[in-house]
PDB file of N, CA, C and O in Angstrom:
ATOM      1  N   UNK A 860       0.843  -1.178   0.000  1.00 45.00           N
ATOM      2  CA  UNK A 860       0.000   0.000   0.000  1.00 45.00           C
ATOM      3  C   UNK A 860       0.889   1.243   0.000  1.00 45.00           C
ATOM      4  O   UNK A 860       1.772   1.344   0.853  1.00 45.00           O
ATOM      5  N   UNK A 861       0.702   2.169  -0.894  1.00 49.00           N
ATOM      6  CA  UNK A 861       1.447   3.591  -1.152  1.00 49.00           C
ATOM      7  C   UNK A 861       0.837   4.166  -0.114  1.00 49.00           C
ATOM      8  O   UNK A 861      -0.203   3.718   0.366  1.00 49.00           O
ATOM      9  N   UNK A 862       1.569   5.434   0.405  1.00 50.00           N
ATOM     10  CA  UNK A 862       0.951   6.059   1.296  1.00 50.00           C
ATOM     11  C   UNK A 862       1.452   7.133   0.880  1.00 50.00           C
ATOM     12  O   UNK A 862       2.653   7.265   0.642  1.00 50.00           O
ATOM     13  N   UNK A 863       0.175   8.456   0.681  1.00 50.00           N
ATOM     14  CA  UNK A 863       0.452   9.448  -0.145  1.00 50.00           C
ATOM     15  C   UNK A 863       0.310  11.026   1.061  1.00 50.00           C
ATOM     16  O   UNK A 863      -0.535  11.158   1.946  1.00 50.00           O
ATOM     17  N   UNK A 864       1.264  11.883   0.746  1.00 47.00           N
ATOM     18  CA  UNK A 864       0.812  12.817   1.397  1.00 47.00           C
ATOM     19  C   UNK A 864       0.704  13.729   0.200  1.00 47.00           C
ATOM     20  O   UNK A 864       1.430  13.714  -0.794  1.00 47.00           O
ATOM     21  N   UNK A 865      -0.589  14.737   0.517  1.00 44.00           N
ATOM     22  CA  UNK A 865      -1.348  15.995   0.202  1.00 44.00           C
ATOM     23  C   UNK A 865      -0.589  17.057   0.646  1.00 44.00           C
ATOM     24  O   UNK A 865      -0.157  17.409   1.744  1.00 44.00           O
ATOM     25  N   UNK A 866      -0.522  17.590  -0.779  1.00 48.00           N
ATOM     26  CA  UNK A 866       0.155  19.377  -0.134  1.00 48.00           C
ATOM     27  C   UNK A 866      -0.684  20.189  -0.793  1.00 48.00           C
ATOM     28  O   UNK A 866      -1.607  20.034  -1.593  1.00 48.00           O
ATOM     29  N   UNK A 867      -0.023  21.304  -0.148  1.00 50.00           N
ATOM     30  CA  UNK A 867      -1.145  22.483  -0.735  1.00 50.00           C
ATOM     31  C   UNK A 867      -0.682  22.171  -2.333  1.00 50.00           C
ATOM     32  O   UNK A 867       0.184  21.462  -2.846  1.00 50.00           O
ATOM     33  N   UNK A 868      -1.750  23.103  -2.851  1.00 54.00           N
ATOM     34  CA  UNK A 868      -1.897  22.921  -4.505  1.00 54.00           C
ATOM     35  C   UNK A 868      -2.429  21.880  -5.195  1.00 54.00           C
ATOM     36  O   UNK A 868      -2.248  21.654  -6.391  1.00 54.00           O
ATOM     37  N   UNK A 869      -3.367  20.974  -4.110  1.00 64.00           N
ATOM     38  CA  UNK A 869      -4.283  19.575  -4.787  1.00 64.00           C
ATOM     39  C   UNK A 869      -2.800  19.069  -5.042  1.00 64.00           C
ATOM     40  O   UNK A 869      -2.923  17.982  -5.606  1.00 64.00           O
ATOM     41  N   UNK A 870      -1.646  19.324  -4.904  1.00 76.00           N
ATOM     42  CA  UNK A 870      -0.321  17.889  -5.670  1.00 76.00           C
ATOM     43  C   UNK A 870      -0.600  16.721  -4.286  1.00 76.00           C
ATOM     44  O   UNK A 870      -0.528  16.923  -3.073  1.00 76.00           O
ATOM     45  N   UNK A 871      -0.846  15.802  -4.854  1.00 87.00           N
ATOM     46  CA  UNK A 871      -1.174  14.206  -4.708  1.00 87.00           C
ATOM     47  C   UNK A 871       0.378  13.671  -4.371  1.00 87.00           C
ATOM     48  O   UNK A 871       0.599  12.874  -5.282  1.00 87.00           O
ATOM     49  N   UNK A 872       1.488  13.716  -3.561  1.00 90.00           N
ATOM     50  CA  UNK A 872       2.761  12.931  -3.715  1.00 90.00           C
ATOM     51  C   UNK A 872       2.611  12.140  -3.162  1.00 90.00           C
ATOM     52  O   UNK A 872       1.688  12.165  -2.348  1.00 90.00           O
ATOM     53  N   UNK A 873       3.570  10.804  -3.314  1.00 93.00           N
ATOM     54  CA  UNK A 873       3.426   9.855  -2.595  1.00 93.00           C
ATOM     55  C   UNK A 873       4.764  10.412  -1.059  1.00 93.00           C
ATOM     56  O   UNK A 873       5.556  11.355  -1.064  1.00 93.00           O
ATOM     57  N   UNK A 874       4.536   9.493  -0.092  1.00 92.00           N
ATOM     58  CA  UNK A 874       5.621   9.945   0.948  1.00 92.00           C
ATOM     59  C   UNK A 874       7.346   9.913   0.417  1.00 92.00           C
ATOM     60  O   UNK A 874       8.274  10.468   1.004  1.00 92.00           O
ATOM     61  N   UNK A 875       7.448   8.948  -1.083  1.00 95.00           N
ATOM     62  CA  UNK A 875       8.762   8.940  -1.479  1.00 95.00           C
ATOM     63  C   UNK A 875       8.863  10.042  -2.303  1.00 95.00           C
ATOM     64  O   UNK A 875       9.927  10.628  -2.507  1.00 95.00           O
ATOM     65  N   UNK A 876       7.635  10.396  -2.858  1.00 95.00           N
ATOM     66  CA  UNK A 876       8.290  11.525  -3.769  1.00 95.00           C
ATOM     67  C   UNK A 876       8.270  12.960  -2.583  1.00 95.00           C
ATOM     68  O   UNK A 876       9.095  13.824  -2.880  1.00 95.00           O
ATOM     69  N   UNK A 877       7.525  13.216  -1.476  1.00 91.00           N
ATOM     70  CA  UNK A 877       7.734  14.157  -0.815  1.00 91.00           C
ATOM     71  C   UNK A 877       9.136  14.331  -0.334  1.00 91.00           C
ATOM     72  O   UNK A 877       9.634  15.430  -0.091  1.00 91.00           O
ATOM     73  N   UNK A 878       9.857  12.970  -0.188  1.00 94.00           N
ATOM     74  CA  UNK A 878      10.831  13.016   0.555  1.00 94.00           C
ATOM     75  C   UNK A 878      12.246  13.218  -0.695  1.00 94.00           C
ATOM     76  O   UNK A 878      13.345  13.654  -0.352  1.00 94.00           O
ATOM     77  N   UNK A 879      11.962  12.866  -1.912  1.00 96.00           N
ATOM     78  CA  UNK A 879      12.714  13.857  -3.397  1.00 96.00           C
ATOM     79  C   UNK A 879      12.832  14.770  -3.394  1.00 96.00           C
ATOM     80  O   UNK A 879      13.836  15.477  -3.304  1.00 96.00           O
ATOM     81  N   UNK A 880      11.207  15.087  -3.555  1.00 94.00           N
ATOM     82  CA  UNK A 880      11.351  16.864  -3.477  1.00 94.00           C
ATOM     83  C   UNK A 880      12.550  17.581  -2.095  1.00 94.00           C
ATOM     84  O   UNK A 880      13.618  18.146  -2.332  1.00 94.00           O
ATOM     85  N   UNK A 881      11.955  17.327  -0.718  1.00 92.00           N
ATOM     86  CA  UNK A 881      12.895  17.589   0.092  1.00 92.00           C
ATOM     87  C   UNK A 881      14.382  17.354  -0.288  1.00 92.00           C
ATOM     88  O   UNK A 881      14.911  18.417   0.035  1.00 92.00           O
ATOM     89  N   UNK A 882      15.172  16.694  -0.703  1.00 95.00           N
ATOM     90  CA  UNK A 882      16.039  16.333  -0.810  1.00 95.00           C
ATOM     91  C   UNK A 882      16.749  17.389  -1.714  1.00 95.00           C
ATOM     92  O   UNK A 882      17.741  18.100  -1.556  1.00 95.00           O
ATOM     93  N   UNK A 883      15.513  17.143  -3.102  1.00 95.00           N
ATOM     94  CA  UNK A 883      15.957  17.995  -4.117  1.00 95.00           C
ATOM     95  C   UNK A 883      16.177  19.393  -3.880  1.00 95.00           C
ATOM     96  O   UNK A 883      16.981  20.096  -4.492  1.00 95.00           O
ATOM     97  N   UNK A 884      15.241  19.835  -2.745  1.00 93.00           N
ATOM     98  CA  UNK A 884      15.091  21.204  -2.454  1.00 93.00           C
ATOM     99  C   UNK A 884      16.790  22.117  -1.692  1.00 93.00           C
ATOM    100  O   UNK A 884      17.236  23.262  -1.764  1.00 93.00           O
ATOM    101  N   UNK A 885      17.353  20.537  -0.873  1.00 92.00           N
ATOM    102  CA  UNK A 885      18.259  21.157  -0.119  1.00 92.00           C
ATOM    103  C   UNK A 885      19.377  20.738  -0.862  1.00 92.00           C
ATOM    104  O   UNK A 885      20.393  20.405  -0.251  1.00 92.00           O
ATOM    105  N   UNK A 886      19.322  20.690  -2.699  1.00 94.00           N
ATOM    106  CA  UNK A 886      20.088  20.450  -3.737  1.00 94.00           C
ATOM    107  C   UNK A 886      21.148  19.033  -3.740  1.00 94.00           C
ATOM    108  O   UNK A 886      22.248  18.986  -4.293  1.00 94.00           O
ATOM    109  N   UNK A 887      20.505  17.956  -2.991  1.00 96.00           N
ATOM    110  CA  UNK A 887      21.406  16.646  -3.209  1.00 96.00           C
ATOM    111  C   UNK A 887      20.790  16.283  -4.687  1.00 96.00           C
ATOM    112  O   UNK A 887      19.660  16.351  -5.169  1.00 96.00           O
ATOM    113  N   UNK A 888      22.531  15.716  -5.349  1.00 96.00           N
ATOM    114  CA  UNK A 888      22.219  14.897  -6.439  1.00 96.00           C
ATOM    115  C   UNK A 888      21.366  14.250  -6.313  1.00 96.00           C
ATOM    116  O   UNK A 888      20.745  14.007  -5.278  1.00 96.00           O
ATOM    117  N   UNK A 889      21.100  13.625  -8.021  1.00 96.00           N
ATOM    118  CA  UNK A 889      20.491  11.880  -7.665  1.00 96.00           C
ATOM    119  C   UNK A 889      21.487  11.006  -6.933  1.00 96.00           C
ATOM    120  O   UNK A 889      21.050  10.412  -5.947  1.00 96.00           O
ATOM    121  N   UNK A 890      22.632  10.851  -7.228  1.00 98.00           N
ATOM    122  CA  UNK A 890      23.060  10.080  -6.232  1.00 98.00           C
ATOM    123  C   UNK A 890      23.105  10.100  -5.004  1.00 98.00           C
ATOM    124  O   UNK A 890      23.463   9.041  -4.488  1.00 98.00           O
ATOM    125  N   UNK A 891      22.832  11.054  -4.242  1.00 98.00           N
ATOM    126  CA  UNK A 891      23.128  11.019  -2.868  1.00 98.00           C
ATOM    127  C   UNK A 891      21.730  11.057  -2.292  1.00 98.00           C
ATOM    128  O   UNK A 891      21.542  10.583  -1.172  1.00 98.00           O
ATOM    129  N   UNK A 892      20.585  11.673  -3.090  1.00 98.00           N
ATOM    130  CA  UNK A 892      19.090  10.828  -2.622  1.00 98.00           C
ATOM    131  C   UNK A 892      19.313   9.981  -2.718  1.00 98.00           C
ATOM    132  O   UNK A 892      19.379   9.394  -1.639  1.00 98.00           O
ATOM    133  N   UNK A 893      19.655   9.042  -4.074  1.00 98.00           N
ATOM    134  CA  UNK A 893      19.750   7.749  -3.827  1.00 98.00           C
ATOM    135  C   UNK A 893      20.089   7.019  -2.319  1.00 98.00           C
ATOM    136  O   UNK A 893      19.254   6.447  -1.619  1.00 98.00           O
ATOM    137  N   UNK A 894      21.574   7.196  -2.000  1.00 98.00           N
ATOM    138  CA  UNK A 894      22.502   6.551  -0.998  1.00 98.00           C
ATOM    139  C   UNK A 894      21.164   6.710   0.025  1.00 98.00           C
ATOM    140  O   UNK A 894      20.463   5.778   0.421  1.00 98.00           O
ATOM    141  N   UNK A 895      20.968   8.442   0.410  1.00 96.00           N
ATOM    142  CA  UNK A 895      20.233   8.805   1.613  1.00 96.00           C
ATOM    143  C   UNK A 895      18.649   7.622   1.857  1.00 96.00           C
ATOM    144  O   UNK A 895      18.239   7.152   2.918  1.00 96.00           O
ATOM    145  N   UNK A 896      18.191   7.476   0.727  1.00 97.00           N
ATOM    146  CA  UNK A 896      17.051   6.773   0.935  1.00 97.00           C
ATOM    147  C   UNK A 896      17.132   5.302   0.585  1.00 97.00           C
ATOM    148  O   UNK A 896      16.093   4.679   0.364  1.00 97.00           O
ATOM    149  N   UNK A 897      18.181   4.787   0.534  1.00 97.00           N
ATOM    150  CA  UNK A 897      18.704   3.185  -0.192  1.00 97.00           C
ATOM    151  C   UNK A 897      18.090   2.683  -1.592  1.00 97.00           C
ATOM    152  O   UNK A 897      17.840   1.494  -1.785  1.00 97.00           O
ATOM    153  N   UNK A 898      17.877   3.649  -2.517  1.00 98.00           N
ATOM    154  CA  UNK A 898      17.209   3.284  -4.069  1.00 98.00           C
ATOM    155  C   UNK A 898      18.046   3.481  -4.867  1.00 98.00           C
ATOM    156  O   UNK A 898      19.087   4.107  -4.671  1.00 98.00           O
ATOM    157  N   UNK A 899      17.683   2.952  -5.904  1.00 98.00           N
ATOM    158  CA  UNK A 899      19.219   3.393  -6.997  1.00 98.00           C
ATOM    159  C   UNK A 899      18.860   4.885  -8.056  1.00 98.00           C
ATOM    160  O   UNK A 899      17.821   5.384  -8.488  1.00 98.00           O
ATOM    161  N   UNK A 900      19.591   5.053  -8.109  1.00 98.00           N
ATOM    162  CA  UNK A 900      19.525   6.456  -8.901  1.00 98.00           C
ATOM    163  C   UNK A 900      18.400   6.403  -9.948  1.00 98.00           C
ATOM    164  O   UNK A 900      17.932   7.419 -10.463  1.00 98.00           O
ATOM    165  N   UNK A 901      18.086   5.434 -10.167  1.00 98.00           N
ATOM    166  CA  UNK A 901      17.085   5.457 -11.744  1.00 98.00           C
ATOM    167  C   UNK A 901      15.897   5.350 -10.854  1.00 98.00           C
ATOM    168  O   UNK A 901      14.874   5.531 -11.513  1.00 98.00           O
ATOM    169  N   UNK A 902      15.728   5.186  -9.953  1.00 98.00           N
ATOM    170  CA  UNK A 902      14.423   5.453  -9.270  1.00 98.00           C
ATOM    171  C   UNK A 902      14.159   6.525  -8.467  1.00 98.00           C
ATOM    172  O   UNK A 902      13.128   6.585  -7.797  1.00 98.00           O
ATOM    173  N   UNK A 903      15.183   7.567  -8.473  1.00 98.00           N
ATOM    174  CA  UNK A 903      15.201   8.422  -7.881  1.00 98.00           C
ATOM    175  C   UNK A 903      14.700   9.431  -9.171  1.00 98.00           C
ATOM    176  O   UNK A 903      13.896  10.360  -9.237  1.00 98.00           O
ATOM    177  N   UNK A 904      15.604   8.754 -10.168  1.00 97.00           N
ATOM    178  CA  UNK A 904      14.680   9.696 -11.410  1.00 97.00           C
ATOM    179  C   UNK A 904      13.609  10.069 -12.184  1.00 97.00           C
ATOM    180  O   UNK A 904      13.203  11.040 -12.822  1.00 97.00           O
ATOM    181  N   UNK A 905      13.159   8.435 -11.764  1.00 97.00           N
ATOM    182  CA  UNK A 905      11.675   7.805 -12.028  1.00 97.00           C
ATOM    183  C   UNK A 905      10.754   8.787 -10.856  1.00 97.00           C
ATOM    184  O   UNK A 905       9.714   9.260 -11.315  1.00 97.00           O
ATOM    185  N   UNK A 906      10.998   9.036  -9.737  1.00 97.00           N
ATOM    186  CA  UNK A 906      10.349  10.277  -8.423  1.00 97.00           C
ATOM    187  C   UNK A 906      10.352  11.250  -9.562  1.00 97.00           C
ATOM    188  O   UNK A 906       9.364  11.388 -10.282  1.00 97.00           O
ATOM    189  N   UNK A 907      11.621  12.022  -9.747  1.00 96.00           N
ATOM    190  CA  UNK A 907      11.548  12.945 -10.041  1.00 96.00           C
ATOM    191  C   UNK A 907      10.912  13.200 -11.531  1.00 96.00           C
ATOM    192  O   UNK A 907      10.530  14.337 -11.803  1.00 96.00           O
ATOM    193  N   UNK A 908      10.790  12.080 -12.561  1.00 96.00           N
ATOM    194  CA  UNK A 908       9.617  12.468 -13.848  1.00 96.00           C
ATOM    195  C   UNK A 908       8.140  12.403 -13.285  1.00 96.00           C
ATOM    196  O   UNK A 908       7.174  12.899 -13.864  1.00 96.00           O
ATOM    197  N   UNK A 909       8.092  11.725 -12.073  1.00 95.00           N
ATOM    198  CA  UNK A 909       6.381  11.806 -11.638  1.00 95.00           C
ATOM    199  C   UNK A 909       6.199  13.088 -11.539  1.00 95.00           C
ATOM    200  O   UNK A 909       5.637  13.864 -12.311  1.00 95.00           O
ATOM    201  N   UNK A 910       6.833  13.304 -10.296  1.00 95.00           N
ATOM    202  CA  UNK A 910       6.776  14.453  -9.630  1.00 95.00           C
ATOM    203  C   UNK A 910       6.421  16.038 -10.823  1.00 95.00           C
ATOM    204  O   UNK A 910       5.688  17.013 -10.656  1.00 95.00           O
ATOM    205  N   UNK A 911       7.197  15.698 -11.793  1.00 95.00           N
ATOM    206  CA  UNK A 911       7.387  16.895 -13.153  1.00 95.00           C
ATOM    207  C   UNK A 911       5.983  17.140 -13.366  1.00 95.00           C
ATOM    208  O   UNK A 911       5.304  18.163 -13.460  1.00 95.00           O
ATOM    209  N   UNK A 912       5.626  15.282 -13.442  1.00 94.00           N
ATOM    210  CA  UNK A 912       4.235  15.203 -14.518  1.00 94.00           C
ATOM    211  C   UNK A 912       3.678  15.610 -13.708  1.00 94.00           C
ATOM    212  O   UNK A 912       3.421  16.744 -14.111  1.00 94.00           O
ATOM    213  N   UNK A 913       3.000  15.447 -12.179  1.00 92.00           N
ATOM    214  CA  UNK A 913       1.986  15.453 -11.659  1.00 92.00           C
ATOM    215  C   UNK A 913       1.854  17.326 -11.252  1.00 92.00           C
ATOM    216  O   UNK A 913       0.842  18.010 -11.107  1.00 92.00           O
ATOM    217  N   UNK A 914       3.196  17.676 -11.170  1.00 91.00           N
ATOM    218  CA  UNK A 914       3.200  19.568 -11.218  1.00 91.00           C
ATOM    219  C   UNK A 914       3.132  20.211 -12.992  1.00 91.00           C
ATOM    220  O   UNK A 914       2.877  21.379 -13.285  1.00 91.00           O
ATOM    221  N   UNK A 915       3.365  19.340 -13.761  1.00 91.00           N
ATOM    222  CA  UNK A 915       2.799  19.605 -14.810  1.00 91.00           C
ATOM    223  C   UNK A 915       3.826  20.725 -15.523  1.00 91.00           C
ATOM    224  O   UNK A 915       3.402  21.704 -16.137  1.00 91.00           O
ATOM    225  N   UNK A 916       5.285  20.409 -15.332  1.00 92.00           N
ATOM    226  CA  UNK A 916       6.397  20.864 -15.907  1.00 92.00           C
ATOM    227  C   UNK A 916       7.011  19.825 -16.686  1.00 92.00           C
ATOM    228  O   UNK A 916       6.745  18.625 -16.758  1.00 92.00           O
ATOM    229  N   UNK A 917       8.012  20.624 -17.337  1.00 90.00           N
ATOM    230  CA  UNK A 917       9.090  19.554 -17.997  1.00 90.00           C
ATOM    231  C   UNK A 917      10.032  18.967 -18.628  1.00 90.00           C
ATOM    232  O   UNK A 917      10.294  18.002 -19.345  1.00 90.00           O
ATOM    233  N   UNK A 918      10.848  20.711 -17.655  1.00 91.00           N
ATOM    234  CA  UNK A 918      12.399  20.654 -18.121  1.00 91.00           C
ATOM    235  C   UNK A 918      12.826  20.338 -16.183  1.00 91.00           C
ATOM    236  O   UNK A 918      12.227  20.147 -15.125  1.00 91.00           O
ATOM    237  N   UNK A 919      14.351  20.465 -16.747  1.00 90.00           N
ATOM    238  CA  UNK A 919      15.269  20.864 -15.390  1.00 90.00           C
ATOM    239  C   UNK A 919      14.708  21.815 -15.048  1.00 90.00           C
ATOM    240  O   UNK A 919      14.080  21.703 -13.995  1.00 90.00           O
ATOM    241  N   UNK A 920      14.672  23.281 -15.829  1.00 92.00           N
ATOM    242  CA  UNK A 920      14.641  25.294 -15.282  1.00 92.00           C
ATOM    243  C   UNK A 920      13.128  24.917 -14.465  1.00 92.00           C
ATOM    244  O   UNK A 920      12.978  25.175 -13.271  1.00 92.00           O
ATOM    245  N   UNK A 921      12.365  24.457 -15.063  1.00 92.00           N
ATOM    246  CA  UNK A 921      10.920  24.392 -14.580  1.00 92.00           C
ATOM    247  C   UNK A 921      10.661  23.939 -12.939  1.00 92.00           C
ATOM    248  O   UNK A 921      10.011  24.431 -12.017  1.00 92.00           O
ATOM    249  N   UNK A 922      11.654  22.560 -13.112  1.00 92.00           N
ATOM    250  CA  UNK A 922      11.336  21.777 -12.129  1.00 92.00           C
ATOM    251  C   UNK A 922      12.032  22.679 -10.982  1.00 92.00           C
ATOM    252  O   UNK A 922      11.390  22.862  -9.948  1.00 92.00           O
ATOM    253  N   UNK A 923      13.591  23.373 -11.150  1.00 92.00           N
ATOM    254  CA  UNK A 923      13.826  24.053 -10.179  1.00 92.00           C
ATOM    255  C   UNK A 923      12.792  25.110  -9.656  1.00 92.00           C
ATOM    256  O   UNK A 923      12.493  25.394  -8.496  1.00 92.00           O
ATOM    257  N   UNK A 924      12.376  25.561 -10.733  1.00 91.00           N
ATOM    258  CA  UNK A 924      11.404  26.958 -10.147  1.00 91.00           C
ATOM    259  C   UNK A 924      10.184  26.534  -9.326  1.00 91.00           C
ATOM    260  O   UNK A 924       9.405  27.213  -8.657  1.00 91.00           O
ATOM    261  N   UNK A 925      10.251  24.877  -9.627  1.00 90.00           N
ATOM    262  CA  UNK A 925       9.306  24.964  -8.630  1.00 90.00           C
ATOM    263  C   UNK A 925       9.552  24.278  -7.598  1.00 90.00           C
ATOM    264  O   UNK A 925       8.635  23.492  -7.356  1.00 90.00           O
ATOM    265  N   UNK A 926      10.645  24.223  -6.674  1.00 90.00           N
ATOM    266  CA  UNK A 926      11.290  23.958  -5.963  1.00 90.00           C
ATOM    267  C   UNK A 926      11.624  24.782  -4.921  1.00 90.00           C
ATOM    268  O   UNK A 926      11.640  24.686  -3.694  1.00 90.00           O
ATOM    269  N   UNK A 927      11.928  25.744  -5.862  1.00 88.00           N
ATOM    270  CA  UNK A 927      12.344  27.573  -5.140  1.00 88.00           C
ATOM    271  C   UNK A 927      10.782  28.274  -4.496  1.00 88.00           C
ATOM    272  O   UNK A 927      10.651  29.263  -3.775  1.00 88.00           O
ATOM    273  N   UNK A 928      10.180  27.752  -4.816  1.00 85.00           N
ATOM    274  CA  UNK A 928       8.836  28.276  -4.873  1.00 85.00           C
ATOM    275  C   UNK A 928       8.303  27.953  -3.921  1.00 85.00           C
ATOM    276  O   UNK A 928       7.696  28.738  -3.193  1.00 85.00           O
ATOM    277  N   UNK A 929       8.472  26.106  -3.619  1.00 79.00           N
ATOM    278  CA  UNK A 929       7.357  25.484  -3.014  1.00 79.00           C
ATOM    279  C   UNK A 929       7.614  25.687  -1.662  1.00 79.00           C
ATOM    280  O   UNK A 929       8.783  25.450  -1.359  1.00 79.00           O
ATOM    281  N   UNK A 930       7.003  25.995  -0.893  1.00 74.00           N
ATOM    282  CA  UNK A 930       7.136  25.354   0.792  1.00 74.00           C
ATOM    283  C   UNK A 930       7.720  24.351   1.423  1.00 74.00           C
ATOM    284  O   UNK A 930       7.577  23.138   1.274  1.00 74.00           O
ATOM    285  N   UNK A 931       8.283  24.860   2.026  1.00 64.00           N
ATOM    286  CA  UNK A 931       9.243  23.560   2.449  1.00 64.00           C
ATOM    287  C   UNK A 931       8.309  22.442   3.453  1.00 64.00           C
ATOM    288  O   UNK A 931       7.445  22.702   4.290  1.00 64.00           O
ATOM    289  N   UNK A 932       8.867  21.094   2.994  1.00 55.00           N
ATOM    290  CA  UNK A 932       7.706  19.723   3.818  1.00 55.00           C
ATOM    291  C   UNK A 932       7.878  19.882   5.181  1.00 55.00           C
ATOM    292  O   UNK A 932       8.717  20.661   5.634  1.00 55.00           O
ATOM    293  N   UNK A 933       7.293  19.337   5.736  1.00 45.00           N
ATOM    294  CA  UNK A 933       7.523  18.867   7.053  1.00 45.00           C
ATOM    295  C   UNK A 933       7.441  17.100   7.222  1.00 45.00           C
ATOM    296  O   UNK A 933       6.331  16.568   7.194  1.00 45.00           O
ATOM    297  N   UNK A 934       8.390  16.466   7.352  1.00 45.00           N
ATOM    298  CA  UNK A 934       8.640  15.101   7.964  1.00 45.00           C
ATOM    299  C   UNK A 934       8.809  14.736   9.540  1.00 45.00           C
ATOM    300  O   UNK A 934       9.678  15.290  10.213  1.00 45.00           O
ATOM    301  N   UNK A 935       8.010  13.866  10.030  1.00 37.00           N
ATOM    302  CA  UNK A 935       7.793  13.780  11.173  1.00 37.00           C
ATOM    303  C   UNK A 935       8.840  12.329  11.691  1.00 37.00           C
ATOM    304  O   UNK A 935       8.845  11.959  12.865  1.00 37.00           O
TER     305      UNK A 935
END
């Protein structure tokens, strides 16, 4: 069972892609999300094309801007 958290803006993430975005936000490679969360890099990339689609961007410039933008998560 996925377990998804809701953020503002109706975006639907799952708890792995919240925890990308975070990652991405405090600028770790894919590799070192990877290491940090034990997945291999191609699934870290596979987060990060959801993540594009489901914010509905779909370059690199895009995805940063909305990074810079978003609110930072809270993980408990």
């Amino acid at each position: 069972m996925t377990q998804h958290l809701t953020l503002p803006n109706n975006f639907d993430f799952t708890s792995r892609e919240a925890q990308v975005i975070q990652f991405s936000k405090d600028n770790f490679t894919c590799k070192e999300i990877a290491e940090h969360l034990f997945i291999s890099e191609n699934t870290v990339r596979k987060h990060r094309r959801n993540i594009m689609t489901k914010i509905g961007v779909s370059g690199k410039k895009d995805f940063r801007k909305f990074l810079r933008d978003y609110p930072s998560l809270l993980f408990k």
